[in-house]
């Protein structure tokens, strides 16, 4: 790290990737309230929802209502995942700032998650790109299972580069590499990130981490050292993929921000506000959340001395 560390961008995904795996439906008004509070913390990118079939992800069946109800803050990019052309059309109608397309580079996981081969996904993305043409909406593509597939194991560097280049050939503007099931390690992350950025300097590259094996933060720091400046995370560390066996929550937003701040890396976010919002999350979900800093406080927290001063 340099003496003057470069700022990172924190992309909050709790409303989509966080809530999609919840057993009980989270009320629309609670989602809107949460989104409005997060919009005022300095978060620059807020993934609000997914325009997916309600049968597939029941908790996101109110996608249009949530987007319509948000009090949008200038400077915040409001994004939505879209699985197909119909979803892209609905997202445009809801005036999103960005759409996110997702394909697993593990063929078997793509079949389980999207019910398509990778070739079929790319064909559908080409149709979506035609729908998006001239809209001014930013298109991001996520490569799920970049660091390992639950059915195939670790993916080769050639396979990862194939996915990046297939996206760029379609005109997709930004790329997210995702550790969907939380199997990455820091040396693997450093190699993957540096190889992609060496091949495609200046590419808007985001890292999406799950904390399945409690390695999310150390992987994020390795990615920063390798050149990534954009990170997905979920408030409270909630979430998971319903089609990825063994996957647990996302890397926790307030824990990630706390780590960067302790390392002298600015995020542009208000950590105190993030902690307050996270502390209210269990009441919305009716269960505890995995985050650490919202429970323990920041590492510079001091306590009253329990005895008499000498």
Short mmCIF file of C-alpha atoms in Angstrom, two decimals, residues 111-224:
data_model
loop_
_atom_site.label_atom_id
_atom_site.label_comp_id
_atom_site.label_asym_id
_atom_site.label_seq_id
_atom_site.Cartn_x
_atom_site.Cartn_y
_atom_site.Cartn_z
CA UNK A 111 -27.31 -24.81 -15.41
CA UNK A 112 -28.40 -25.04 -11.76
CA UNK A 113 -28.70 -21.28 -11.23
CA UNK A 114 -29.86 -19.97 -14.61
CA UNK A 115 -31.12 -23.20 -16.22
CA UNK A 116 -28.99 -22.42 -19.27
CA UNK A 117 -25.59 -23.27 -20.67
CA UNK A 118 -23.05 -20.47 -20.71
CA UNK A 119 -23.48 -20.17 -24.48
CA UNK A 120 -27.23 -19.73 -24.00
CA UNK A 121 -26.65 -17.08 -21.31
CA UNK A 122 -24.35 -15.12 -23.61
CA UNK A 123 -26.93 -15.34 -26.38
CA UNK A 124 -29.57 -13.92 -24.06
CA UNK A 125 -27.20 -11.17 -22.95
CA UNK A 126 -26.77 -10.13 -26.58
CA UNK A 127 -30.55 -9.63 -26.76
CA UNK A 128 -30.50 -7.66 -23.50
CA UNK A 129 -27.72 -5.42 -24.88
CA UNK A 130 -29.96 -4.59 -27.84
CA UNK A 131 -32.76 -3.61 -25.44
CA UNK A 132 -30.35 -1.42 -23.45
CA UNK A 133 -28.92 0.32 -26.51
CA UNK A 134 -29.32 4.09 -26.32
CA UNK A 135 -30.81 4.00 -22.80
CA UNK A 136 -27.81 5.53 -21.06
CA UNK A 137 -28.06 2.80 -18.42
CA UNK A 138 -24.71 1.30 -17.36
CA UNK A 139 -24.44 -2.45 -17.97
CA UNK A 140 -22.37 -4.54 -15.56
CA UNK A 141 -21.73 -8.26 -15.94
CA UNK A 142 -21.04 -10.59 -13.02
CA UNK A 143 -19.01 -13.75 -13.45
CA UNK A 144 -20.30 -16.01 -10.70
CA UNK A 145 -18.17 -18.90 -9.36
CA UNK A 146 -15.00 -17.17 -10.62
CA UNK A 147 -12.94 -18.62 -7.80
CA UNK A 148 -14.62 -22.00 -7.59
CA UNK A 149 -17.80 -23.85 -8.55
CA UNK A 150 -19.62 -26.12 -6.06
CA UNK A 151 -19.92 -28.81 -8.73
CA UNK A 152 -16.70 -28.41 -10.75
CA UNK A 153 -14.19 -26.92 -8.33
CA UNK A 154 -11.61 -24.24 -9.11
CA UNK A 155 -11.83 -22.56 -12.50
CA UNK A 156 -8.75 -22.11 -14.69
CA UNK A 157 -7.32 -18.68 -15.43
CA UNK A 158 -8.04 -19.30 -19.12
CA UNK A 159 -11.69 -19.91 -18.29
CA UNK A 160 -11.88 -16.73 -16.21
CA UNK A 161 -10.30 -14.65 -18.99
CA UNK A 162 -12.69 -16.25 -21.48
CA UNK A 163 -15.62 -15.02 -19.38
CA UNK A 164 -14.22 -11.49 -19.10
CA UNK A 165 -13.56 -11.27 -22.82
CA UNK A 166 -16.95 -12.74 -23.76
CA UNK A 167 -18.60 -9.98 -21.70
CA UNK A 168 -16.48 -7.22 -23.20
CA UNK A 169 -17.21 -8.49 -26.72
CA UNK A 170 -20.92 -7.96 -26.01
CA UNK A 171 -20.31 -4.34 -25.01
CA UNK A 172 -20.76 -4.90 -21.27
CA UNK A 173 -19.09 -1.93 -19.57
CA UNK A 174 -18.08 -3.18 -16.12
CA UNK A 175 -17.31 -6.63 -14.75
CA UNK A 176 -17.73 -8.17 -11.31
CA UNK A 177 -15.82 -11.30 -10.38
CA UNK A 178 -17.66 -13.23 -7.68
CA UNK A 179 -16.54 -15.71 -5.05
CA UNK A 180 -20.07 -17.09 -4.99
CA UNK A 181 -19.47 -19.91 -2.53
CA UNK A 182 -16.64 -18.39 -0.48
CA UNK A 183 -13.72 -20.63 -1.49
CA UNK A 184 -11.16 -18.01 -2.55
CA UNK A 185 -7.86 -17.43 -0.80
CA UNK A 186 -5.72 -14.27 -0.85
CA UNK A 187 -3.02 -15.58 -3.19
CA UNK A 188 -5.64 -16.82 -5.65
CA UNK A 189 -7.45 -13.48 -5.48
CA UNK A 190 -4.22 -11.55 -6.09
CA UNK A 191 -3.38 -13.71 -9.13
CA UNK A 192 -6.83 -13.50 -10.69
CA UNK A 193 -7.19 -9.74 -10.16
CA UNK A 194 -3.69 -8.85 -11.35
CA UNK A 195 -4.00 -11.09 -14.42
CA UNK A 196 -7.31 -9.53 -15.46
CA UNK A 197 -6.09 -5.97 -14.90
CA UNK A 198 -2.81 -6.64 -16.70
CA UNK A 199 -4.79 -7.92 -19.69
CA UNK A 200 -7.43 -5.17 -19.49
CA UNK A 201 -5.97 -2.05 -17.81
CA UNK A 202 -8.60 0.50 -16.82
CA UNK A 203 -11.41 -2.07 -16.79
CA UNK A 204 -14.08 -1.17 -14.17
CA UNK A 205 -13.59 -4.31 -12.09
CA UNK A 206 -15.53 -5.14 -8.91
CA UNK A 207 -15.00 -7.96 -6.41
CA UNK A 208 -18.01 -9.72 -4.91
CA UNK A 209 -17.12 -11.83 -1.87
CA UNK A 210 -18.99 -14.31 0.30
CA UNK A 211 -17.66 -14.99 3.77
CA UNK A 212 -18.46 -18.70 3.90
CA UNK A 213 -15.07 -19.64 5.36
CA UNK A 214 -14.35 -16.35 7.16
CA UNK A 215 -11.83 -15.20 4.53
CA UNK A 216 -13.79 -12.33 3.00
CA UNK A 217 -11.84 -9.48 4.58
CA UNK A 218 -8.37 -10.85 3.92
CA UNK A 219 -9.41 -11.56 0.32
CA UNK A 220 -10.67 -7.99 -0.03
CA UNK A 221 -7.33 -6.61 1.20
CA UNK A 222 -5.44 -8.86 -1.24
CA UNK A 223 -7.66 -7.59 -4.06
CA UNK A 224 -7.00 -3.98 -3.06
#
